[in-house]
Each structure stands twice: as structure tokens, then as C-alpha cells.
């Protein structure tokens, strides 16, 4: 059935029934489905409608970070990028919405950039710092 589904169908024998629901990280639209093990050895039933959940916890924050807007409402098992904000340097990091609906990843190590020593001077200012 796929990763969106959770079943109780393992080990069922002819004419036994089982339940198919949505796995962790997915949200069911309606009710779980009942499947029946047929004499042919196949199951009969229609899967429930399962839609990806959305991560709302674990979004990194900080002035040094540039968080992709996709990270704010990321669906289950999707990824987004967290980079360093302007004025900071460092490698971007990938975050993934886990099946527990928590955004997981490691914040990038963002270091403040050093301003170049090219401050414009006016005649009334001194540069003897």
C-alpha cells in the first residue's frame, strides 16, 4: 500500500479481516478501511484517504538564519533549506519534516562577516582609531 498506510493485515488467513489506517505523519480523511483476505490469497478493500501532515514544530530561528518559507508549513517527509542570513557566512542545512511532524535537522553554523576597513570618511571626521 505504501508508506502512508498502517495495517493489521500481516498474518491474516482466508476470510479474516484487518484494518488499514494512516501511518504516523499522515492524516486520515474519513475512516480507516476494512480489508478481507480472500480465498485467492489477495486482500479486498479500498485504502483510506491519507494526506501528509504538516510540521509546525522545530522551525529554527535566529537573526543569523534565513529560513526558507517552505519550512514554515512543510509536509511529511519533505525537505527545506535553512541558510545563513545576509551578513553571516556558513553552509546551508537541510531540514526534513519527520513522521512525528517535527522539523528535524541541524542549524547551520553561521558566523558574522567582518566588515571591510573601507569606512567612507568625511572631511570633519578623523580616521585615527
mmCIF file with all atom_site columns, C-alpha atoms in Angstrom:
data_model
loop_
_atom_site.group_PDB
_atom_site.id
_atom_site.type_symbol
_atom_site.label_atom_id
_atom_site.label_alt_id
_atom_site.label_comp_id
_atom_site.label_asym_id
_atom_site.label_entity_id
_atom_site.label_seq_id
_atom_site.pdbx_PDB_ins_code
_atom_site.Cartn_x
_atom_site.Cartn_y
_atom_site.Cartn_z
_atom_site.occupancy
_atom_site.B_iso_or_equiv
_atom_site.pdbx_formal_charge
_atom_site.auth_seq_id
_atom_site.auth_comp_id
_atom_site.auth_asym_id
_atom_site.auth_atom_id
_atom_site.pdbx_PDB_model_num
ATOM 1   C CA . UNK A 1 1   ? 0.000   0.000   0.000  1.00 0.00 ? 1   UNK A CA 1
ATOM 2   C CA . UNK A 1 2   ? 2.842   2.428   0.655  1.00 0.00 ? 2   UNK A CA 1
ATOM 3   C CA . UNK A 1 3   ? 4.438   4.392   3.467  1.00 0.00 ? 3   UNK A CA 1
ATOM 4   C CA . UNK A 1 4   ? 1.282   6.431   4.178  1.00 0.00 ? 4   UNK A CA 1
ATOM 5   C CA . UNK A 1 5   ? -0.581  3.382   5.484  1.00 0.00 ? 5   UNK A CA 1
ATOM 6   C CA . UNK A 1 6   ? -0.575  1.321   8.649  1.00 0.00 ? 6   UNK A CA 1
ATOM 7   C CA . UNK A 1 7   ? -2.224  -2.118  8.590  1.00 0.00 ? 7   UNK A CA 1
ATOM 8   C CA . UNK A 1 8   ? -3.116  -5.021  10.842 1.00 0.00 ? 8   UNK A CA 1
ATOM 9   C CA . UNK A 1 9   ? -3.122  -7.373  7.825  1.00 0.00 ? 9   UNK A CA 1
ATOM 10  C CA . UNK A 1 10  ? 0.099   -9.325  8.460  1.00 0.00 ? 10  UNK A CA 1
ATOM 11  C CA . UNK A 1 11  ? -0.560  -12.998 9.078  1.00 0.00 ? 11  UNK A CA 1
ATOM 12  C CA . UNK A 1 12  ? -4.269  -12.896 8.195  1.00 0.00 ? 12  UNK A CA 1
ATOM 13  C CA . UNK A 1 13  ? -5.796  -16.022 6.666  1.00 0.00 ? 13  UNK A CA 1
ATOM 14  C CA . UNK A 1 14  ? -8.746  -16.665 4.343  1.00 0.00 ? 14  UNK A CA 1
ATOM 15  C CA . UNK A 1 15  ? -11.907 -14.743 5.297  1.00 0.00 ? 15  UNK A CA 1
ATOM 16  C CA . UNK A 1 16  ? -10.184 -12.829 8.104  1.00 0.00 ? 16  UNK A CA 1
ATOM 17  C CA . UNK A 1 17  ? -10.382 -9.051  8.101  1.00 0.00 ? 17  UNK A CA 1
ATOM 18  C CA . UNK A 1 18  ? -7.927  -6.357  9.005  1.00 0.00 ? 18  UNK A CA 1
ATOM 19  C CA . UNK A 1 19  ? -7.813  -2.602  9.344  1.00 0.00 ? 19  UNK A CA 1
ATOM 20  C CA . UNK A 1 20  ? -5.904  -0.193  7.116  1.00 0.00 ? 20  UNK A CA 1
ATOM 21  C CA . UNK A 1 21  ? -5.381  3.302   8.548  1.00 0.00 ? 21  UNK A CA 1
ATOM 22  C CA . UNK A 1 22  ? -2.928  6.143   8.055  1.00 0.00 ? 22  UNK A CA 1
ATOM 23  C CA . UNK A 1 23  ? 0.632   5.859   9.321  1.00 0.00 ? 23  UNK A CA 1
ATOM 24  C CA . UNK A 1 24  ? 2.213   8.366   11.659 1.00 0.00 ? 24  UNK A CA 1
ATOM 25  C CA . UNK A 1 25  ? 2.759   11.661  9.849  1.00 0.00 ? 25  UNK A CA 1
ATOM 26  C CA . UNK A 1 26  ? -0.343  11.296  7.683  1.00 0.00 ? 26  UNK A CA 1
ATOM 27  C CA . UNK A 1 27  ? -3.875  12.446  8.455  1.00 0.00 ? 27  UNK A CA 1
ATOM 28  C CA . UNK A 1 28  ? -6.893  10.319  7.582  1.00 0.00 ? 28  UNK A CA 1
ATOM 29  C CA . UNK A 1 29  ? -9.755  11.848  5.617  1.00 0.00 ? 29  UNK A CA 1
ATOM 30  C CA . UNK A 1 30  ? -12.717 9.768   6.724  1.00 0.00 ? 30  UNK A CA 1
ATOM 31  C CA . UNK A 1 31  ? -12.498 6.390   8.423  1.00 0.00 ? 31  UNK A CA 1
ATOM 32  C CA . UNK A 1 32  ? -9.969  3.511   8.390  1.00 0.00 ? 32  UNK A CA 1
ATOM 33  C CA . UNK A 1 33  ? -10.717 0.797   5.833  1.00 0.00 ? 33  UNK A CA 1
ATOM 34  C CA . UNK A 1 34  ? -11.564 -2.857  6.415  1.00 0.00 ? 34  UNK A CA 1
ATOM 35  C CA . UNK A 1 35  ? -9.840  -5.383  4.158  1.00 0.00 ? 35  UNK A CA 1
ATOM 36  C CA . UNK A 1 36  ? -10.719 -9.067  3.792  1.00 0.00 ? 36  UNK A CA 1
ATOM 37  C CA . UNK A 1 37  ? -8.333  -11.894 2.956  1.00 0.00 ? 37  UNK A CA 1
ATOM 38  C CA . UNK A 1 38  ? -9.924  -13.721 0.007  1.00 0.00 ? 38  UNK A CA 1
ATOM 39  C CA . UNK A 1 39  ? -9.587  -17.457 -0.814 1.00 0.00 ? 39  UNK A CA 1
ATOM 40  C CA . UNK A 1 40  ? -7.295  -16.386 -3.674 1.00 0.00 ? 40  UNK A CA 1
ATOM 41  C CA . UNK A 1 41  ? -4.800  -15.097 -1.088 1.00 0.00 ? 41  UNK A CA 1
ATOM 42  C CA . UNK A 1 42  ? -5.376  -11.472 -2.111 1.00 0.00 ? 42  UNK A CA 1
ATOM 43  C CA . UNK A 1 43  ? -6.907  -8.757  0.017  1.00 0.00 ? 43  UNK A CA 1
ATOM 44  C CA . UNK A 1 44  ? -10.095 -6.977  -0.980 1.00 0.00 ? 44  UNK A CA 1
ATOM 45  C CA . UNK A 1 45  ? -10.726 -3.408  0.109  1.00 0.00 ? 45  UNK A CA 1
ATOM 46  C CA . UNK A 1 46  ? -10.171 0.222   -0.746 1.00 0.00 ? 46  UNK A CA 1
ATOM 47  C CA . UNK A 1 47  ? -7.457  2.192   1.037  1.00 0.00 ? 47  UNK A CA 1
ATOM 48  C CA . UNK A 1 48  ? -8.428  5.174   3.167  1.00 0.00 ? 48  UNK A CA 1
ATOM 49  C CA . UNK A 1 49  ? -7.552  8.656   2.001  1.00 0.00 ? 49  UNK A CA 1
ATOM 50  C CA . UNK A 1 50  ? -4.369  9.716   3.796  1.00 0.00 ? 50  UNK A CA 1
ATOM 51  C CA . UNK A 1 51  ? -2.859  13.163  3.316  1.00 0.00 ? 51  UNK A CA 1
ATOM 52  C CA . UNK A 1 52  ? 0.534   14.313  4.504  1.00 0.00 ? 52  UNK A CA 1
ATOM 53  C CA . UNK A 1 53  ? 0.596   16.075  7.842  1.00 0.00 ? 53  UNK A CA 1
ATOM 54  C CA . UNK A 1 54  ? 2.371   19.415  8.226  1.00 0.00 ? 54  UNK A CA 1
ATOM 55  C CA . UNK A 1 55  ? 5.284   20.194  10.519 1.00 0.00 ? 55  UNK A CA 1
ATOM 56  C CA . UNK A 1 56  ? 4.659   23.128  12.809 1.00 0.00 ? 56  UNK A CA 1
ATOM 57  C CA . UNK A 1 57  ? 7.312   22.448  15.475 1.00 0.00 ? 57  UNK A CA 1
ATOM 58  C CA . UNK A 1 58  ? 11.075  22.612  15.290 1.00 0.00 ? 58  UNK A CA 1
ATOM 59  C CA . UNK A 1 59  ? 11.413  25.527  12.865 1.00 0.00 ? 59  UNK A CA 1
ATOM 60  C CA . UNK A 1 60  ? 14.820  27.037  13.607 1.00 0.00 ? 60  UNK A CA 1
ATOM 61  C CA . UNK A 1 61  ? 15.036  30.736  14.377 1.00 0.00 ? 61  UNK A CA 1
ATOM 62  C CA . UNK A 1 62  ? 17.660  33.388  14.917 1.00 0.00 ? 62  UNK A CA 1
ATOM 63  C CA . UNK A 1 63  ? 18.848  36.639  13.379 1.00 0.00 ? 63  UNK A CA 1
ATOM 64  C CA . UNK A 1 64  ? 21.717  34.745  11.761 1.00 0.00 ? 64  UNK A CA 1
ATOM 65  C CA . UNK A 1 65  ? 19.352  32.423  9.842  1.00 0.00 ? 65  UNK A CA 1
ATOM 66  C CA . UNK A 1 66  ? 17.449  32.742  6.575  1.00 0.00 ? 66  UNK A CA 1
ATOM 67  C CA . UNK A 1 67  ? 14.652  30.175  6.883  1.00 0.00 ? 67  UNK A CA 1
ATOM 68  C CA . UNK A 1 68  ? 13.020  29.135  3.602  1.00 0.00 ? 68  UNK A CA 1
ATOM 69  C CA . UNK A 1 69  ? 9.286   29.949  3.687  1.00 0.00 ? 69  UNK A CA 1
ATOM 70  C CA . UNK A 1 70  ? 8.585   26.284  2.823  1.00 0.00 ? 70  UNK A CA 1
ATOM 71  C CA . UNK A 1 71  ? 9.937   25.313  6.266  1.00 0.00 ? 71  UNK A CA 1
ATOM 72  C CA . UNK A 1 72  ? 7.003   27.027  7.950  1.00 0.00 ? 72  UNK A CA 1
ATOM 73  C CA . UNK A 1 73  ? 4.343   24.586  6.628  1.00 0.00 ? 73  UNK A CA 1
ATOM 74  C CA . UNK A 1 74  ? 6.379   21.623  5.421  1.00 0.00 ? 74  UNK A CA 1
ATOM 75  C CA . UNK A 1 75  ? 4.537   18.354  4.603  1.00 0.00 ? 75  UNK A CA 1
ATOM 76  C CA . UNK A 1 76  ? 5.641   14.977  5.997  1.00 0.00 ? 76  UNK A CA 1
ATOM 77  C CA . UNK A 1 77  ? 8.989   13.715  4.609  1.00 0.00 ? 77  UNK A CA 1
ATOM 78  C CA . UNK A 1 78  ? 9.544   16.870  2.534  1.00 0.00 ? 78  UNK A CA 1
ATOM 79  C CA . UNK A 1 79  ? 12.707  18.946  2.924  1.00 0.00 ? 79  UNK A CA 1
ATOM 80  C CA . UNK A 1 80  ? 13.571  22.634  3.049  1.00 0.00 ? 80  UNK A CA 1
ATOM 81  C CA . UNK A 1 81  ? 16.736  24.705  3.300  1.00 0.00 ? 81  UNK A CA 1
ATOM 82  C CA . UNK A 1 82  ? 17.922  26.870  6.159  1.00 0.00 ? 82  UNK A CA 1
ATOM 83  C CA . UNK A 1 83  ? 20.777  29.158  5.169  1.00 0.00 ? 83  UNK A CA 1
ATOM 84  C CA . UNK A 1 84  ? 22.742  31.938  6.789  1.00 0.00 ? 84  UNK A CA 1
ATOM 85  C CA . UNK A 1 85  ? 21.185  35.397  6.626  1.00 0.00 ? 85  UNK A CA 1
ATOM 86  C CA . UNK A 1 86  ? 22.812  38.308  4.841  1.00 0.00 ? 86  UNK A CA 1
ATOM 87  C CA . UNK A 1 87  ? 25.787  39.472  6.881  1.00 0.00 ? 87  UNK A CA 1
ATOM 88  C CA . UNK A 1 88  ? 26.606  35.925  8.027  1.00 0.00 ? 88  UNK A CA 1
ATOM 89  C CA . UNK A 1 89  ? 28.507  33.125  6.326  1.00 0.00 ? 89  UNK A CA 1
ATOM 90  C CA . UNK A 1 90  ? 28.268  29.369  6.547  1.00 0.00 ? 90  UNK A CA 1
ATOM 91  C CA . UNK A 1 91  ? 26.974  26.331  4.676  1.00 0.00 ? 91  UNK A CA 1
ATOM 92  C CA . UNK A 1 92  ? 23.189  25.904  4.358  1.00 0.00 ? 92  UNK A CA 1
ATOM 93  C CA . UNK A 1 93  ? 21.468  22.962  6.059  1.00 0.00 ? 93  UNK A CA 1
ATOM 94  C CA . UNK A 1 94  ? 18.599  20.685  5.027  1.00 0.00 ? 94  UNK A CA 1
ATOM 95  C CA . UNK A 1 95  ? 15.636  20.122  7.345  1.00 0.00 ? 95  UNK A CA 1
ATOM 96  C CA . UNK A 1 96  ? 13.064  17.332  6.968  1.00 0.00 ? 96  UNK A CA 1
ATOM 97  C CA . UNK A 1 97  ? 9.520   17.070  8.284  1.00 0.00 ? 97  UNK A CA 1
ATOM 98  C CA . UNK A 1 98  ? 9.590   13.796  10.242 1.00 0.00 ? 98  UNK A CA 1
ATOM 99  C CA . UNK A 1 99  ? 6.635   11.445  10.598 1.00 0.00 ? 99  UNK A CA 1
ATOM 100 C CA . UNK A 1 100 ? 6.287   12.768  14.156 1.00 0.00 ? 100 UNK A CA 1
ATOM 101 C CA . UNK A 1 101 ? 5.550   16.145  12.488 1.00 0.00 ? 101 UNK A CA 1
ATOM 102 C CA . UNK A 1 102 ? 8.654   17.829  13.879 1.00 0.00 ? 102 UNK A CA 1
ATOM 103 C CA . UNK A 1 103 ? 11.085  19.636  11.601 1.00 0.00 ? 103 UNK A CA 1
ATOM 104 C CA . UNK A 1 104 ? 14.436  17.887  12.054 1.00 0.00 ? 104 UNK A CA 1
ATOM 105 C CA . UNK A 1 105 ? 17.918  18.986  11.076 1.00 0.00 ? 105 UNK A CA 1
ATOM 106 C CA . UNK A 1 106 ? 20.965  20.777  12.411 1.00 0.00 ? 106 UNK A CA 1
ATOM 107 C CA . UNK A 1 107 ? 21.106  24.561  12.304 1.00 0.00 ? 107 UNK A CA 1
ATOM 108 C CA . UNK A 1 108 ? 23.857  25.854  10.047 1.00 0.00 ? 108 UNK A CA 1
ATOM 109 C CA . UNK A 1 109 ? 26.873  27.322  11.811 1.00 0.00 ? 109 UNK A CA 1
ATOM 110 C CA . UNK A 1 110 ? 26.586  30.969  10.764 1.00 0.00 ? 110 UNK A CA 1
ATOM 111 C CA . UNK A 1 111 ? 29.427  33.337  11.602 1.00 0.00 ? 111 UNK A CA 1
ATOM 112 C CA . UNK A 1 112 ? 29.121  37.112  11.365 1.00 0.00 ? 112 UNK A CA 1
ATOM 113 C CA . UNK A 1 113 ? 31.014  38.515  8.413  1.00 0.00 ? 113 UNK A CA 1
ATOM 114 C CA . UNK A 1 114 ? 33.776  41.039  9.062  1.00 0.00 ? 114 UNK A CA 1
ATOM 115 C CA . UNK A 1 115 ? 33.146  44.465  7.627  1.00 0.00 ? 115 UNK A CA 1
ATOM 116 C CA . UNK A 1 116 ? 35.895  45.646  5.284  1.00 0.00 ? 116 UNK A CA 1
ATOM 117 C CA . UNK A 1 117 ? 38.013  48.545  6.528  1.00 0.00 ? 117 UNK A CA 1
ATOM 118 C CA . UNK A 1 118 ? 36.649  50.914  3.917  1.00 0.00 ? 118 UNK A CA 1
ATOM 119 C CA . UNK A 1 119 ? 34.566  53.297  6.007  1.00 0.00 ? 119 UNK A CA 1
ATOM 120 C CA . UNK A 1 120 ? 33.887  56.435  3.973  1.00 0.00 ? 120 UNK A CA 1
ATOM 121 C CA . UNK A 1 121 ? 35.369  59.432  5.733  1.00 0.00 ? 121 UNK A CA 1
ATOM 122 C CA . UNK A 1 122 ? 34.075  62.948  5.703  1.00 0.00 ? 122 UNK A CA 1
ATOM 123 C CA . UNK A 1 123 ? 36.399  65.911  5.997  1.00 0.00 ? 123 UNK A CA 1
ATOM 124 C CA . UNK A 1 124 ? 35.135  66.557  9.505  1.00 0.00 ? 124 UNK A CA 1
ATOM 125 C CA . UNK A 1 125 ? 35.876  63.021  10.703 1.00 0.00 ? 125 UNK A CA 1
ATOM 126 C CA . UNK A 1 126 ? 39.168  61.597  11.839 1.00 0.00 ? 126 UNK A CA 1
ATOM 127 C CA . UNK A 1 127 ? 40.442  58.127  10.964 1.00 0.00 ? 127 UNK A CA 1
ATOM 128 C CA . UNK A 1 128 ? 42.939  57.828  13.798 1.00 0.00 ? 128 UNK A CA 1
ATOM 129 C CA . UNK A 1 129 ? 41.085  54.958  15.507 1.00 0.00 ? 129 UNK A CA 1
#
